[in-house]
Coordinates of C-alpha atoms in Angstrom, one line a residue:
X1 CA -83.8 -40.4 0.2
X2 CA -82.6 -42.2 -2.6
X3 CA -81.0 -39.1 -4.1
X4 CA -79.4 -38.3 -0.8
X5 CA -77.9 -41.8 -1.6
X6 CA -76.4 -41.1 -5.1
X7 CA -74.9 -37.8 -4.1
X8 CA -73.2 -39.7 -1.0
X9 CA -72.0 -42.4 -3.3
X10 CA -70.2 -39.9 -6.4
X11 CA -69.0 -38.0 -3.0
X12 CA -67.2 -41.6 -2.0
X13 CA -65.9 -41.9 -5.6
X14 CA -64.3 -38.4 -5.7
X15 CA -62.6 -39.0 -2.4
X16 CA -61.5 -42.2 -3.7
X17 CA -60.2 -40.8 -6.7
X18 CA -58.4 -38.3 -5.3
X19 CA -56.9 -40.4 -2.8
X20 CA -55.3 -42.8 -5.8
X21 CA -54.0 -39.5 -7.1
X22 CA -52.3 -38.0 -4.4
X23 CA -50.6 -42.1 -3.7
X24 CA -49.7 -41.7 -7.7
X25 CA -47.6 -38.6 -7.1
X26 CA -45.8 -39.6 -3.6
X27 CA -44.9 -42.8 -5.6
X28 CA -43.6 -41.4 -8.5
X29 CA -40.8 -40.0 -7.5
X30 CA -39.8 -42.6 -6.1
X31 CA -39.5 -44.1 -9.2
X32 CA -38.0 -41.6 -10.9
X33 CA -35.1 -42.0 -8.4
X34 CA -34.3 -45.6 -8.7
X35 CA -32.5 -46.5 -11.8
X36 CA -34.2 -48.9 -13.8
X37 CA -32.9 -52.1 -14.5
X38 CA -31.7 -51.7 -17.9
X39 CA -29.7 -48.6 -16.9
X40 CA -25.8 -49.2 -17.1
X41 CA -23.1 -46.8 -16.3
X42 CA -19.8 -46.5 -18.3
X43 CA -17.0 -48.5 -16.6
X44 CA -13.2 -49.1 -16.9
X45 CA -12.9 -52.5 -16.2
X46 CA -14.2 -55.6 -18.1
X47 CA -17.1 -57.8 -17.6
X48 CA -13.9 -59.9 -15.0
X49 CA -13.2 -56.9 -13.1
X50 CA -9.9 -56.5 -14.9
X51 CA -9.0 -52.8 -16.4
X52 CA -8.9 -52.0 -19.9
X53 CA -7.2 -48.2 -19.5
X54 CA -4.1 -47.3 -18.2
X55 CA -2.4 -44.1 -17.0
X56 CA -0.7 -41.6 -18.5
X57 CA 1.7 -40.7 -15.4
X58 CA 3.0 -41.9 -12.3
X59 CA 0.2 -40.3 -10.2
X60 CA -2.6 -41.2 -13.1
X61 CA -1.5 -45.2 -13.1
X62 CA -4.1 -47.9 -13.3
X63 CA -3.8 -49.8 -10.2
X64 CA -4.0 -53.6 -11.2
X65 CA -3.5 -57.2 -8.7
X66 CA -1.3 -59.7 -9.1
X67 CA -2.0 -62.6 -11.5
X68 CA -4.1 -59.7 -13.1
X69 CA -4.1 -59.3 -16.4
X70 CA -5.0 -55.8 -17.8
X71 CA -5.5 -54.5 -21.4
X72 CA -5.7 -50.6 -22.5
X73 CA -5.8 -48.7 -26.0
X74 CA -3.4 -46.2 -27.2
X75 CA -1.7 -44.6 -29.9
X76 CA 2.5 -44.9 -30.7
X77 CA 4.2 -43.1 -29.0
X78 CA 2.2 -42.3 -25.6
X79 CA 3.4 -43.6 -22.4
X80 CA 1.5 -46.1 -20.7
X81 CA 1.1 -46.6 -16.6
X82 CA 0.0 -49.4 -14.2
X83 CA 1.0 -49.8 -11.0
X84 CA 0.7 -52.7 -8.5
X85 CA 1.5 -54.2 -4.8
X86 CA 4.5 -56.3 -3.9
X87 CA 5.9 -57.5 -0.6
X88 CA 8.9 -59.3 1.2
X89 CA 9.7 -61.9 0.0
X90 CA 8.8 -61.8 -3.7
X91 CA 10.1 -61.7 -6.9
X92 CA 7.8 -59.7 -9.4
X93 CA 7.8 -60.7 -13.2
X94 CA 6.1 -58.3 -15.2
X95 CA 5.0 -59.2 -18.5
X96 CA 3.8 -56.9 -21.7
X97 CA 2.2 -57.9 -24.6
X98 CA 2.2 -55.2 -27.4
X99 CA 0.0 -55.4 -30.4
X100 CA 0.1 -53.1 -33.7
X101 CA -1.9 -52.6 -36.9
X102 CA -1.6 -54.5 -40.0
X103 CA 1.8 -54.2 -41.9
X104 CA 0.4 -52.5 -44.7
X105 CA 0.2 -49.2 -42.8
X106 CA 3.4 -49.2 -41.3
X107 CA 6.6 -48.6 -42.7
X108 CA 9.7 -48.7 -40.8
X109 CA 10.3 -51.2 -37.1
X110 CA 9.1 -50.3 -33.7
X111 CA 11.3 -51.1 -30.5
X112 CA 8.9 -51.3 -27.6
X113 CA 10.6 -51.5 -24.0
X114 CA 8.6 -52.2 -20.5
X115 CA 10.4 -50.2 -17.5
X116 CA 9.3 -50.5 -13.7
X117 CA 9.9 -48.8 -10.6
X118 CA 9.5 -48.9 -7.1
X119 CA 7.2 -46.4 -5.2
X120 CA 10.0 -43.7 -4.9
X121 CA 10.3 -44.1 -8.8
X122 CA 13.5 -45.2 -8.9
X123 CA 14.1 -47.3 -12.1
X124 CA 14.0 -51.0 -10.9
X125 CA 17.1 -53.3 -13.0
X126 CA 15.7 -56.2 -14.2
X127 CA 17.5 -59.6 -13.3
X128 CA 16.6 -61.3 -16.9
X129 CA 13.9 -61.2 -19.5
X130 CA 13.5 -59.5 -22.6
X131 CA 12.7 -56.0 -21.6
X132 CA 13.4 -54.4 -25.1
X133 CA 12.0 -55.8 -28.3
X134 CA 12.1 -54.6 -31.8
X135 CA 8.8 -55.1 -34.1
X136 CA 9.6 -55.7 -37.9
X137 CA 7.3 -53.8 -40.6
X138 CA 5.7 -57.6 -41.0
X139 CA 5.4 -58.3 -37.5
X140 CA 1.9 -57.2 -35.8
X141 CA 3.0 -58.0 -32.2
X142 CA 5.7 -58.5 -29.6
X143 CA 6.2 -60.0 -26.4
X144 CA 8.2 -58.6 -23.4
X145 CA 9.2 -59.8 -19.5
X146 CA 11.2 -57.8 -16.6
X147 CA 11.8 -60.3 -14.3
X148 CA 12.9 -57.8 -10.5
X149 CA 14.9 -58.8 -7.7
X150 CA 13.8 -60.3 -4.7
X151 CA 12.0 -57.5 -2.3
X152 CA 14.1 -56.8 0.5
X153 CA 13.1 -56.5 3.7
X154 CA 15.3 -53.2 4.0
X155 CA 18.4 -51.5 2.4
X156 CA 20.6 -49.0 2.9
X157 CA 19.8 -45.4 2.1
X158 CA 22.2 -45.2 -1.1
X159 CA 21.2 -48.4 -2.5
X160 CA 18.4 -48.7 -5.0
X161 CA 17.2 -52.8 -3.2
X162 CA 13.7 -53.3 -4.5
X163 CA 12.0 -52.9 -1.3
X164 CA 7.9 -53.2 -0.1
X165 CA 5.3 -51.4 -1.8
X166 CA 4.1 -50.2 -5.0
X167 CA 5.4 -50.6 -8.2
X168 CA 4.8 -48.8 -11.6
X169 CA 5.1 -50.2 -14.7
X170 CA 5.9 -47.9 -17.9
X171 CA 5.5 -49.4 -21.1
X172 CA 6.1 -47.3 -24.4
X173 CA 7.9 -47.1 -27.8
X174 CA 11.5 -46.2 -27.8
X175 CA 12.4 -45.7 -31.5
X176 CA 9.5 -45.0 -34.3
X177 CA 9.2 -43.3 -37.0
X178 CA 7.7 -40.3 -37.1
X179 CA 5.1 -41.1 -39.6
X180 CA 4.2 -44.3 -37.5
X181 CA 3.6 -41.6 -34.3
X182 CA 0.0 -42.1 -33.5
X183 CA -0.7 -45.3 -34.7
X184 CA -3.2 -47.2 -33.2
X185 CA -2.0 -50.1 -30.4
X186 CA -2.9 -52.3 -27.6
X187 CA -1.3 -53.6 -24.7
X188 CA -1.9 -56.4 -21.9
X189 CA -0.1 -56.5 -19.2
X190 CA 0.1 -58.8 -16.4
X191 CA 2.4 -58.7 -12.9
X192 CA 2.8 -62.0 -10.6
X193 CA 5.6 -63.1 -8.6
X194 CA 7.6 -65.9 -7.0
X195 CA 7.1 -65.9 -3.1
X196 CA 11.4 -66.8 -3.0
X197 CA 10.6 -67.7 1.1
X198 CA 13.6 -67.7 4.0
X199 CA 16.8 -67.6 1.9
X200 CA 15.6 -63.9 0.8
X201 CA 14.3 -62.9 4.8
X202 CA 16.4 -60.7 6.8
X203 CA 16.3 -58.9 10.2
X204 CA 15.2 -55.1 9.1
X205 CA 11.6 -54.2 7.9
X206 CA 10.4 -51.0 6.8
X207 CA 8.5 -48.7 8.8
X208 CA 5.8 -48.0 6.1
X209 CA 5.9 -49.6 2.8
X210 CA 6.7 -47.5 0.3
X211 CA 3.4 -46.6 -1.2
X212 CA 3.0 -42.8 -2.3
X213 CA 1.2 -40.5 0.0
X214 CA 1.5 -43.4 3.2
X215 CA 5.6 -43.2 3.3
X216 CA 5.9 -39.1 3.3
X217 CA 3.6 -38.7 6.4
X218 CA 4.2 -38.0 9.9
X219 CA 1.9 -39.9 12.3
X220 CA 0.8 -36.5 13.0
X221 CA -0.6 -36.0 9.4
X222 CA -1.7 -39.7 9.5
X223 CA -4.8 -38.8 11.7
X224 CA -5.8 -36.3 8.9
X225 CA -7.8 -36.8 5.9
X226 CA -4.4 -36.8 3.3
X227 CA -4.8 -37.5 -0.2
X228 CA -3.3 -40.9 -0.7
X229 CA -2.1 -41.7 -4.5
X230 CA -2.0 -45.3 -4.4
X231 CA -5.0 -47.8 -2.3
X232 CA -3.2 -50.8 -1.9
X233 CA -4.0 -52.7 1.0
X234 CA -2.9 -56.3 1.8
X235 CA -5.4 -58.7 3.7
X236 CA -2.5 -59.4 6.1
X237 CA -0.8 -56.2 6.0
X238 CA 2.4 -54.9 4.9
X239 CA 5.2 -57.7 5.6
X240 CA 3.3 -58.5 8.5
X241 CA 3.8 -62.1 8.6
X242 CA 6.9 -63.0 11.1
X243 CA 7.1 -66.5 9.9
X244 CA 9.3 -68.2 7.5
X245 CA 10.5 -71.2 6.5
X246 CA 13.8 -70.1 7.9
X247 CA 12.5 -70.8 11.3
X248 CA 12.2 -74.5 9.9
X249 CA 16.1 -74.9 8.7
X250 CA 16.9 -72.9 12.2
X251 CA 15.2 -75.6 14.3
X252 CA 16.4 -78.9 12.0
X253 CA 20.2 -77.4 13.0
X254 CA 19.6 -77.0 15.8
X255 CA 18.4 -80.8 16.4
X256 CA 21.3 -82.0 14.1
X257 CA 23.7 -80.1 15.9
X258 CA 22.7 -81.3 19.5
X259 CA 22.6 -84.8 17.7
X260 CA 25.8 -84.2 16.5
X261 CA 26.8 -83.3 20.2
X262 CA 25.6 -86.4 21.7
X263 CA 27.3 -89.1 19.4
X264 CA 30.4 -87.5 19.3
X265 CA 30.3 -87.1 23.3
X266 CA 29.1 -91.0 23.2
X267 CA 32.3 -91.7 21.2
X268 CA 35.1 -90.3 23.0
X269 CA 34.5 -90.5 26.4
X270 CA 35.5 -94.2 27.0
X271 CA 33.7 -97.6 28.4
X272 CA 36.4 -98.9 30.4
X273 CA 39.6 -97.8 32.9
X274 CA 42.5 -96.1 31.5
X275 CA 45.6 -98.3 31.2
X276 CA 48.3 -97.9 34.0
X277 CA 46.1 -97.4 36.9
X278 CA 45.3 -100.3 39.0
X279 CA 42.5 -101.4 40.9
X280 CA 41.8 -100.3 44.1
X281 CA 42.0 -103.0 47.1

């Protein structure tokens, strides 16, 4: 009996055993699945969420938000893209910050200019700011600003009116010398604006904003799956707000002018009987 006993007992441990081994290989690739936690994956954007590369074309541009400020690595010479959102009402400032390698290995001055334009890349003017800037041999960086006109609400179809949408911004050398071409440099860039309020509203809006791949569609292509070269996306939507502060200067004329109404009514029409008529009797 008592070996009966032993031979029941190693047959418990086998099962046992081979129980923990089959659990072992259903969790293990599990495992082998889920990252691990010191795992990281490359990423364009710094430890802030802001980007630190920037496009090389219109359709490759680093999409950015305002009041964010970006940074990217390049050499002289290559064009550098960002793009980002702007809507009624506002006046975009763009502002570049170029930086170059130490004096020593350059030899001749670097004009730098910053360009943007609106989502039918039409060249945007700018209204002030120092768009162009030369670099000295000595100098190691340079600062420039494009400060657009207000966005319109609408414009005619043979004006160039900055109007709602996206925006690209362009920034690159003009004039280097050619053994300066490929030179290591860096660039931040940052786009905000100034929310300009009633004196800029007016009584047109846009259909669509002008954002590429939304504004060429047909509402029939819209229910399609459509490649779409820009993802901006307002909270409140595109112009969608109706209220101004124009509604405000409406209202206070309209008070001043019924005001108005009622004093100069309360002056002329007279407190007592004309002259030349007598009482009746």
């Amino acid at each position: 009996m008592r070996g009966v006993r032993v031979v029941r007992g190693v047959g418990a441990v086998r099962l046992l055993a081979a129980a923990g081994l089959l659990l072992g290989a259903a969790v293990a690739p599990a495992a082998a699945d889920s990252p691990s936690p010191d795992a990281s994956s490359s990423s364009s954007s710094d430890k802030d969420g802001a980007p630190t590369t920037a496009g090389t074309s219109f359709r490759t541009a680093t999409e950015i938000e305002q009041g964010e400020k970006a940074t990217a690595s390049g050499s002289t010479g290559d064009y550098l893209y960002w793009s980002f959102p702007a809507d009624l009402g506002q006046r975009p400032t763009v502002k570049a910050t170029v930086k170059l390698p130490e004096s020593a290995k350059r030899g001749t001055a670097q004009t730098w200019r910053v360009d943007v334009y609106d989502g039918l890349r039409r060249r945007q003017a700018c209204q002030y700011g120092a768009q162009t800037r030369t670099i000295a041999p000595e100098a190691s960086s340079a600062d420039l600003t494009c400060v657009l006109r207000t966005v319109r609400g609408w414009a005619e179809p043979w004006a160039d009116d900055p109007l709602p949408g996206t925006y690209y911004v362009r920034l690159t050398a003009v004039s280097v010398g050619s053994a300066d071409l490929g030179l290591p440099a860096s660039a931040e860039v940052e786009a905000d604006s100034k929310d300009i309020g009633g004196s800029a509203a007016v009584d047109g809006s846009l259909g669509k904003p002008l954002i590429p791949g939304i504004a060429v569609t047909s509402e029939a292509e819209e229910e399609k799956d459509s490649a779409v070269l820009s993802s901006f996306d307002p909270n409140d939507g595109w112009s969608s707000g109706w209220w101004t502060d124009r509604w405000i200067w409406t209202a206070v004329g309209g008070v001043l002018a019924a005001l108005a109404g009622i004093g100069g009514y309360a002056l002329t029409r007279g407190g007592g009987r004309p002259r030349g008529i007598p009482p009746r009797g």
